[in-house]
Amino acid sequence: MEKPLLPFSLQSRIQSLLDTAGASTVSLRTAREQLTQRYRMLQEKEPQSGFFSPHEAVAYIAARLPATFAAAKAVLPHVPLESVTSVLDLGAGPGTAALAAALHWPECKRLHLIEGDAFMSEVSQHLFKGVPEIAHQTFSFQHANLLTAPRDMTYDLVILSYVLNELSAEDQAKVLKKAWDHGEKGVVIVMPGTPTGYRQLMGLRDQLTGMGAFIAAPCPHHDACPLKAGDWCHFSTRLSRPSFHREIKGVSLPYEDEKFSFLVALRTPTPRASARVIRKPLQRSGHVTLDLCAKAGLTRQTISKRDKGRYKAATKVGWGDSWENT
Ligand SMILES: C[S@@+](CC[C@H](N)C(=O)[O-])C[C@H]1O[C@@H](n2cnc3c(N)ncnc32)[C@H](O)[C@@H]1O
């Protein structure tokens, strides 16, 4: 059975937000469809950020927060830092990545969220109140444009989750530069796991290495990405769908898979994977096949049951995990 990912108290806060939003399920579904349509257009046309109405913002929370939260939750274990005590969440939306960070690093005391949509920024403050798992942590909320917001403070980590893809290439570079300047230990970027998200991420990777960043994950090297044209590096996480999530999407399946791409860029080099599993491992009777990205480039390893130690490890390894048994 799928485990619920979101704290239950947050799920009930989202449910009451939906109940009091003054919108019928039908109009929220319409708002969600419009939003989805715009996200699809982002792939092809001019980037466009934000929400066109409070209903769209509420629809985003119900339809997308569980999935982007699951993606952030899947990415944070790839941050090889012993402790993270402060986080800046840029383009925070309802505070999805900040929430994942607060839960992942209970020692993180200070989390600051910057969000460009006034309604969304206000709603996130309301959502976070009274969630017991994060009650010991201090969240501050700023309604501002990432391009112009003055920022004096620095933070251990700056997270950009599903936001850079809403900006033009020029603005992505500006926001990433600011993020890098404000991250004392580094920056984490999460993007939709689409060809466009990946292509944009590769440009951002170049910018980060140009600024002296150490790419800790997912890449096991700093060389050019070895994937062939038409392929894209992405990962997948399965999440259980809360009832409000199923309701707004008009679906009955209790889970979905969220595809994402990501980068963890640090100021100080850390040990990193010798290889990364870049596709779902193929488990067959008697062997497991792993597609790997390694320092030497792309490799495919077939590990036979006869190779006991490595086979046992291979049956446990998942898409996105590191692989040391090369
Ligand atoms: C797709 S949502 C992602 C929200 C959240 N980070 C998540 O992972 O669920 C993108 C968010 O970035 C915000 N945003 C986009 N451009 C922005 C800008 N220039 N300044 C501030 N916020 C921005 C939008 O308002 C929206 O809430």
Short mmCIF file of C-alpha atoms and ligand atoms in Angstrom, two decimals:
data_model
loop_
_atom_site.label_atom_id
_atom_site.label_comp_id
_atom_site.label_asym_id
_atom_site.label_seq_id
_atom_site.Cartn_x
_atom_site.Cartn_y
_atom_site.Cartn_z
CA MET A 1 0.00 0.00 0.00
CA GLU A 2 1.16 3.54 -0.79
CA LYS A 3 2.16 5.47 2.30
CA PRO A 4 0.62 8.92 2.72
CA LEU A 5 3.42 11.42 2.24
CA LEU A 6 1.89 14.67 3.35
CA PRO A 7 1.38 15.20 7.08
CA PHE A 8 -2.27 14.38 7.86
CA SER A 9 -2.85 17.76 9.50
CA LEU A 10 -1.75 19.47 6.28
CA GLN A 11 -4.04 17.25 4.25
CA SER A 12 -6.98 18.31 6.41
CA ARG A 13 -5.97 21.98 6.12
CA ILE A 14 -5.94 21.63 2.34
CA GLN A 15 -9.33 19.92 2.49
CA SER A 16 -10.79 22.79 4.54
CA LEU A 17 -9.20 25.31 2.15
CA LEU A 18 -11.08 23.57 -0.67
CA ASP A 19 -14.29 23.49 1.36
CA THR A 20 -14.10 27.22 2.12
CA ALA A 21 -12.68 28.46 -1.20
CA GLY A 22 -16.18 29.32 -2.35
CA ALA A 23 -15.68 27.27 -5.49
CA SER A 24 -17.46 24.17 -6.67
CA THR A 25 -15.51 21.05 -7.57
CA VAL A 26 -16.45 21.75 -11.19
CA SER A 27 -14.96 25.25 -11.19
CA LEU A 28 -11.80 24.05 -9.41
CA ARG A 29 -11.45 21.27 -11.97
CA THR A 30 -11.79 23.86 -14.72
CA ALA A 31 -9.16 26.05 -13.05
CA ARG A 32 -6.88 23.04 -12.76
CA GLU A 33 -7.38 22.18 -16.43
CA GLN A 34 -6.53 25.75 -17.45
CA LEU A 35 -3.40 25.60 -15.32
CA THR A 36 -2.40 22.24 -16.78
CA GLN A 37 -2.96 23.62 -20.26
CA ARG A 38 -0.68 26.56 -19.49
CA TYR A 39 2.02 24.28 -18.07
CA ARG A 40 1.87 22.28 -21.32
CA MET A 41 2.22 25.49 -23.33
CA LEU A 42 5.31 26.36 -21.26
CA GLN A 43 7.06 23.55 -23.10
CA GLU A 44 6.67 25.26 -26.42
CA LYS A 45 5.96 28.94 -26.07
CA GLU A 46 7.00 31.95 -24.03
CA PRO A 47 7.33 31.18 -20.34
CA GLN A 48 4.56 32.50 -18.15
CA SER A 49 4.54 32.37 -14.39
CA GLY A 50 2.04 32.65 -11.59
CA PHE A 51 -1.67 32.08 -11.28
CA PHE A 52 -4.47 33.89 -13.09
CA SER A 53 -6.92 33.68 -10.16
CA PRO A 54 -7.19 32.49 -6.54
CA HIS A 55 -9.14 29.51 -7.88
CA GLU A 56 -6.12 28.53 -9.97
CA ALA A 57 -3.87 28.85 -6.90
CA VAL A 58 -6.22 26.63 -4.88
CA ALA A 59 -6.40 24.18 -7.79
CA TYR A 60 -2.57 24.10 -7.86
CA ILE A 61 -2.47 23.23 -4.16
CA ALA A 62 -4.98 20.41 -4.54
CA ALA A 63 -3.68 19.03 -7.83
CA ARG A 64 0.06 19.64 -7.80
CA LEU A 65 1.32 20.12 -4.23
CA PRO A 66 1.23 16.38 -3.39
CA ALA A 67 3.31 15.59 -6.50
CA THR A 68 5.86 18.41 -6.28
CA PHE A 69 6.20 17.65 -2.56
CA ALA A 70 6.92 14.01 -3.44
CA ALA A 71 9.56 15.14 -5.95
CA ALA A 72 11.26 17.43 -3.42
CA LYS A 73 11.10 14.65 -0.85
CA ALA A 74 12.80 12.29 -3.31
CA VAL A 75 15.53 14.83 -4.14
CA LEU A 76 16.56 16.00 -0.65
CA PRO A 77 18.19 12.69 0.40
CA HIS A 78 20.65 13.34 -2.46
CA VAL A 79 21.98 16.43 -0.66
CA PRO A 80 25.17 15.17 1.00
CA LEU A 81 25.28 17.71 3.83
CA GLU A 82 25.52 16.63 7.45
CA SER A 83 23.15 19.28 8.60
CA VAL A 84 21.05 22.05 7.13
CA THR A 85 19.92 24.70 9.58
CA SER A 86 18.43 27.30 7.24
CA VAL A 87 16.65 27.14 3.88
CA LEU A 88 15.48 29.72 1.36
CA ASP A 89 12.63 28.49 -0.85
CA LEU A 90 12.36 30.61 -4.02
CA GLY A 91 9.10 30.59 -5.96
CA ALA A 92 7.75 28.76 -2.95
CA GLY A 93 4.14 28.51 -4.09
CA PRO A 94 2.32 26.97 -1.14
CA GLY A 95 5.69 26.22 0.50
CA THR A 96 6.06 22.74 -0.91
CA ALA A 97 9.86 22.47 -0.96
CA ALA A 98 10.25 24.30 2.37
CA LEU A 99 7.89 21.79 3.93
CA ALA A 100 9.84 18.86 2.48
CA ALA A 101 13.09 20.44 3.75
CA ALA A 102 11.65 21.07 7.22
CA LEU A 103 10.60 17.43 7.48
CA HIS A 104 13.85 16.11 6.02
CA TRP A 105 16.07 18.24 8.29
CA PRO A 106 14.26 18.56 11.62
CA GLU A 107 17.29 20.57 12.83
CA CYS A 108 16.52 23.25 10.23
CA LYS A 109 15.30 26.14 12.35
CA ARG A 110 14.92 28.96 9.85
CA LEU A 111 12.99 28.68 6.58
CA HIS A 112 12.21 31.70 4.43
CA LEU A 113 9.73 31.47 1.55
CA ILE A 114 9.56 33.96 -1.32
CA GLU A 115 6.51 33.79 -3.55
CA GLY A 116 5.33 36.15 -6.26
CA ASP A 117 1.60 35.47 -5.99
CA ALA A 118 0.04 37.37 -3.09
CA PHE A 119 -2.84 34.95 -2.56
CA MET A 120 -0.56 31.91 -2.65
CA SER A 121 1.87 33.51 -0.20
CA GLU A 122 -0.97 34.20 2.23
CA VAL A 123 -2.47 30.74 1.86
CA SER A 124 0.86 29.03 2.58
CA GLN A 125 1.09 30.87 5.92
CA HIS A 126 -2.33 29.56 6.84
CA LEU A 127 -1.56 26.00 5.68
CA PHE A 128 1.59 25.69 7.78
CA LYS A 129 -0.03 26.82 11.02
CA GLY A 130 -0.61 23.99 13.46
CA VAL A 131 1.21 21.24 11.53
CA PRO A 132 2.77 19.46 14.54
CA GLU A 133 5.72 17.96 12.61
CA ILE A 134 7.07 21.44 11.83
CA ALA A 135 5.84 23.34 14.91
CA HIS A 136 9.40 23.72 16.28
CA GLN A 137 10.65 25.42 13.09
CA THR A 138 10.38 29.08 12.15
CA PHE A 139 8.91 29.92 8.77
CA SER A 140 8.88 33.44 7.34
CA PHE A 141 6.95 34.44 4.25
CA GLN A 142 7.72 37.15 1.72
CA HIS A 143 5.49 38.18 -1.15
CA ALA A 144 7.98 39.42 -3.78
CA ASN A 145 9.29 38.99 -7.29
CA LEU A 146 12.41 36.81 -7.34
CA LEU A 147 14.02 39.09 -9.90
CA THR A 148 13.79 42.21 -7.79
CA ALA A 149 13.41 41.03 -4.17
CA PRO A 150 16.22 42.44 -2.05
CA ARG A 151 17.85 39.72 0.00
CA ASP A 152 20.37 40.41 2.73
CA MET A 153 20.37 37.15 4.60
CA THR A 154 22.16 34.00 3.55
CA TYR A 155 20.95 30.45 4.09
CA ASP A 156 22.62 27.05 4.18
CA LEU A 157 20.60 25.91 1.19
CA VAL A 158 18.51 27.63 -1.47
CA ILE A 159 15.83 25.53 -3.16
CA LEU A 160 14.21 26.29 -6.52
CA SER A 161 11.42 23.79 -7.04
CA TYR A 162 9.40 23.81 -10.27
CA VAL A 163 9.92 27.53 -10.69
CA LEU A 164 12.85 28.18 -13.04
CA ASN A 165 10.90 26.50 -15.86
CA GLU A 166 8.39 29.35 -15.56
CA LEU A 167 11.05 31.97 -16.36
CA SER A 168 12.79 33.05 -19.56
CA ALA A 169 16.36 31.83 -20.05
CA GLU A 170 17.65 35.28 -19.16
CA ASP A 171 15.61 35.42 -15.94
CA GLN A 172 16.54 31.85 -15.04
CA ALA A 173 20.21 32.87 -15.15
CA LYS A 174 19.56 35.98 -13.02
CA VAL A 175 17.55 34.10 -10.39
CA LEU A 176 20.07 31.25 -10.26
CA LYS A 177 22.95 33.73 -9.76
CA LYS A 178 21.06 35.31 -6.84
CA ALA A 179 20.23 31.89 -5.43
CA TRP A 180 23.88 30.85 -5.61
CA ASP A 181 24.98 34.06 -3.89
CA HIS A 182 22.56 33.38 -1.03
CA GLY A 183 23.31 29.70 -0.52
CA GLU A 184 26.21 29.29 1.89
CA LYS A 185 26.37 25.56 1.23
CA GLY A 186 24.62 25.30 -2.09
CA VAL A 187 21.55 25.24 -4.28
CA VAL A 188 19.02 22.55 -5.14
CA ILE A 189 16.98 22.76 -8.34
CA VAL A 190 13.95 20.58 -9.06
CA MET A 191 12.37 20.75 -12.52
CA PRO A 192 9.59 18.89 -14.31
CA GLY A 193 11.01 15.63 -15.67
CA THR A 194 10.36 16.61 -19.28
CA PRO A 195 12.75 17.04 -22.21
CA THR A 196 12.38 20.82 -21.82
CA GLY A 197 12.97 20.73 -18.06
CA TYR A 198 16.11 18.63 -18.61
CA ARG A 199 17.42 20.85 -21.42
CA GLN A 200 16.99 23.94 -19.27
CA LEU A 201 18.63 22.17 -16.35
CA MET A 202 21.71 21.41 -18.46
CA GLY A 203 22.10 25.14 -19.21
CA LEU A 204 21.76 25.87 -15.50
CA ARG A 205 24.32 23.15 -14.74
CA ASP A 206 26.81 24.92 -17.01
CA GLN A 207 26.11 28.19 -15.24
CA LEU A 208 26.59 26.56 -11.82
CA THR A 209 29.89 24.88 -12.72
CA GLY A 210 30.99 28.19 -14.24
CA MET A 211 30.34 29.79 -10.84
CA GLY A 212 32.53 27.13 -9.20
CA ALA A 213 29.78 24.76 -8.04
CA PHE A 214 30.40 21.10 -7.33
CA ILE A 215 27.56 19.03 -8.80
CA ALA A 216 26.92 16.48 -6.06
CA ALA A 217 23.92 14.75 -7.71
CA PRO A 218 22.61 13.25 -9.85
CA CYS A 219 25.65 13.52 -12.14
CA PRO A 220 28.64 11.42 -11.08
CA HIS A 221 30.98 13.81 -12.97
CA HIS A 222 31.30 17.35 -14.28
CA ASP A 223 31.70 16.37 -17.92
CA ALA A 224 29.09 17.09 -20.57
CA CYS A 225 25.96 15.01 -20.12
CA PRO A 226 26.50 11.83 -22.17
CA LEU A 227 22.83 11.27 -23.02
CA LYS A 228 22.08 11.23 -26.73
CA ALA A 229 19.88 13.82 -28.40
CA GLY A 230 16.23 13.05 -27.75
CA ASP A 231 16.94 11.42 -24.39
CA TRP A 232 16.64 13.26 -21.09
CA CYS A 233 17.82 12.58 -17.56
CA HIS A 234 14.85 12.29 -15.24
CA PHE A 235 13.60 10.27 -12.33
CA SER A 236 10.24 9.19 -10.98
CA THR A 237 8.57 8.96 -7.61
CA ARG A 238 5.30 7.28 -6.71
CA LEU A 239 2.95 9.11 -4.38
CA SER A 240 -0.33 8.17 -2.83
CA ARG A 241 -3.11 10.51 -3.82
CA PRO A 242 -5.01 12.14 -0.96
CA SER A 243 -8.79 12.18 -1.53
CA PHE A 244 -8.80 15.90 -2.47
CA HIS A 245 -6.14 15.11 -5.08
CA ARG A 246 -8.26 12.37 -6.65
CA GLU A 247 -11.33 14.58 -6.46
CA ILE A 248 -9.86 17.56 -8.30
CA LYS A 249 -8.27 15.36 -10.94
CA GLY A 250 -11.43 13.30 -11.31
CA VAL A 251 -9.50 10.03 -10.99
CA SER A 252 -9.89 6.95 -8.82
CA LEU A 253 -6.37 5.43 -8.94
CA PRO A 254 -4.94 5.87 -5.42
CA TYR A 255 -1.43 6.73 -6.61
CA GLU A 256 0.47 8.47 -9.39
CA ASP A 257 4.03 8.76 -10.61
CA GLU A 258 5.69 12.16 -10.72
CA LYS A 259 8.60 12.61 -13.12
CA PHE A 260 11.25 15.14 -12.18
CA SER A 261 14.79 16.23 -12.99
CA PHE A 262 17.12 17.79 -10.43
CA LEU A 263 20.54 19.14 -9.56
CA VAL A 264 22.30 19.41 -6.23
CA ALA A 265 25.08 22.02 -6.51
CA LEU A 266 27.38 22.57 -3.53
CA ARG A 267 30.17 24.98 -2.69
CA THR A 268 32.41 22.27 -1.25
CA PRO A 269 33.13 18.97 -2.99
CA THR A 270 31.76 15.88 -1.25
CA PRO A 271 32.10 12.18 -2.07
CA ARG A 272 29.64 11.32 -4.82
CA ALA A 273 28.23 8.29 -6.57
CA SER A 274 30.58 6.43 -8.89
CA ALA A 275 27.52 5.71 -11.04
CA ARG A 276 23.85 6.68 -11.08
CA VAL A 277 20.98 4.40 -12.11
CA ILE A 278 19.29 6.45 -14.81
CA ARG A 279 16.36 4.18 -15.72
CA LYS A 280 14.09 1.80 -13.92
CA PRO A 281 16.15 -1.37 -13.34
CA LEU A 282 14.97 -4.33 -15.42
CA GLN A 283 14.49 -7.35 -13.17
CA ARG A 284 14.38 -10.61 -15.10
CA SER A 285 14.59 -14.16 -13.88
CA GLY A 286 18.23 -14.78 -13.20
CA HIS A 287 19.55 -11.27 -13.83
CA VAL A 288 19.06 -7.53 -13.32
CA THR A 289 19.96 -4.97 -15.98
CA LEU A 290 21.04 -1.50 -14.88
CA ASP A 291 21.44 1.55 -17.11
CA LEU A 292 24.08 3.71 -15.52
CA CYS A 293 25.65 7.11 -15.93
CA ALA A 294 29.28 6.96 -14.78
CA LYS A 295 32.48 8.94 -15.08
CA ALA A 296 33.28 6.93 -18.20
CA GLY A 297 29.88 7.73 -19.74
CA LEU A 298 26.77 5.62 -20.18
CA THR A 299 26.99 1.93 -19.44
CA ARG A 300 24.57 -0.98 -19.23
CA GLN A 301 25.37 -3.70 -16.71
CA THR A 302 23.66 -7.06 -16.58
CA ILE A 303 24.19 -8.66 -13.20
CA SER A 304 23.64 -12.38 -13.03
CA LYS A 305 22.19 -14.23 -10.05
CA ARG A 306 25.44 -16.20 -10.02
CA ASP A 307 27.24 -13.01 -8.95
CA LYS A 308 25.58 -13.28 -5.53
CA GLY A 309 26.73 -10.14 -3.72
CA ARG A 310 26.25 -7.77 -6.63
CA TYR A 311 22.95 -9.42 -7.65
CA LYS A 312 21.52 -8.94 -4.16
CA ALA A 313 22.54 -5.27 -4.27
CA ALA A 314 21.14 -4.91 -7.80
CA THR A 315 17.71 -6.26 -6.78
CA LYS A 316 17.50 -3.55 -4.14
CA VAL A 317 18.72 -0.60 -6.18
CA GLY A 318 16.15 1.80 -7.64
CA TRP A 319 15.92 4.35 -10.43
CA GLY A 320 17.93 7.37 -9.28
CA ASP A 321 20.02 5.49 -6.72
CA SER A 322 23.78 5.48 -6.75
CA TRP A 323 25.56 2.29 -7.79
CA GLU A 324 29.00 1.56 -6.40
CA ASN A 325 29.36 -2.06 -7.55
CA THR A 326 30.73 -1.28 -11.01
C1 LIG B 1 4.85 25.70 -10.30
S1 LIG B 1 4.83 26.69 -8.91
C2 LIG B 1 5.95 25.79 -7.84
C3 LIG B 1 5.66 26.04 -6.42
C4 LIG B 1 6.51 25.24 -5.44
N1 LIG B 1 7.90 25.65 -5.48
C5 LIG B 1 6.37 23.77 -5.69
O1 LIG B 1 7.39 23.10 -5.91
O2 LIG B 1 5.25 23.26 -5.62
C6 LIG B 1 5.85 28.06 -9.34
C7 LIG B 1 5.73 29.17 -8.34
O3 LIG B 1 6.71 30.15 -8.61
C8 LIG B 1 6.12 31.43 -8.48
N2 LIG B 1 6.89 32.36 -9.33
C9 LIG B 1 7.10 32.28 -10.66
N3 LIG B 1 7.84 33.33 -11.08
C10 LIG B 1 8.11 34.07 -9.98
C11 LIG B 1 8.83 35.27 -9.77
N4 LIG B 1 9.44 35.92 -10.77
N5 LIG B 1 8.89 35.76 -8.51
C12 LIG B 1 8.28 35.10 -7.49
N6 LIG B 1 7.60 33.95 -7.62
C13 LIG B 1 7.51 33.44 -8.85
C14 LIG B 1 4.69 31.24 -8.96
O4 LIG B 1 3.84 32.25 -8.47
C15 LIG B 1 4.38 29.87 -8.41
O5 LIG B 1 3.82 29.93 -7.13
#
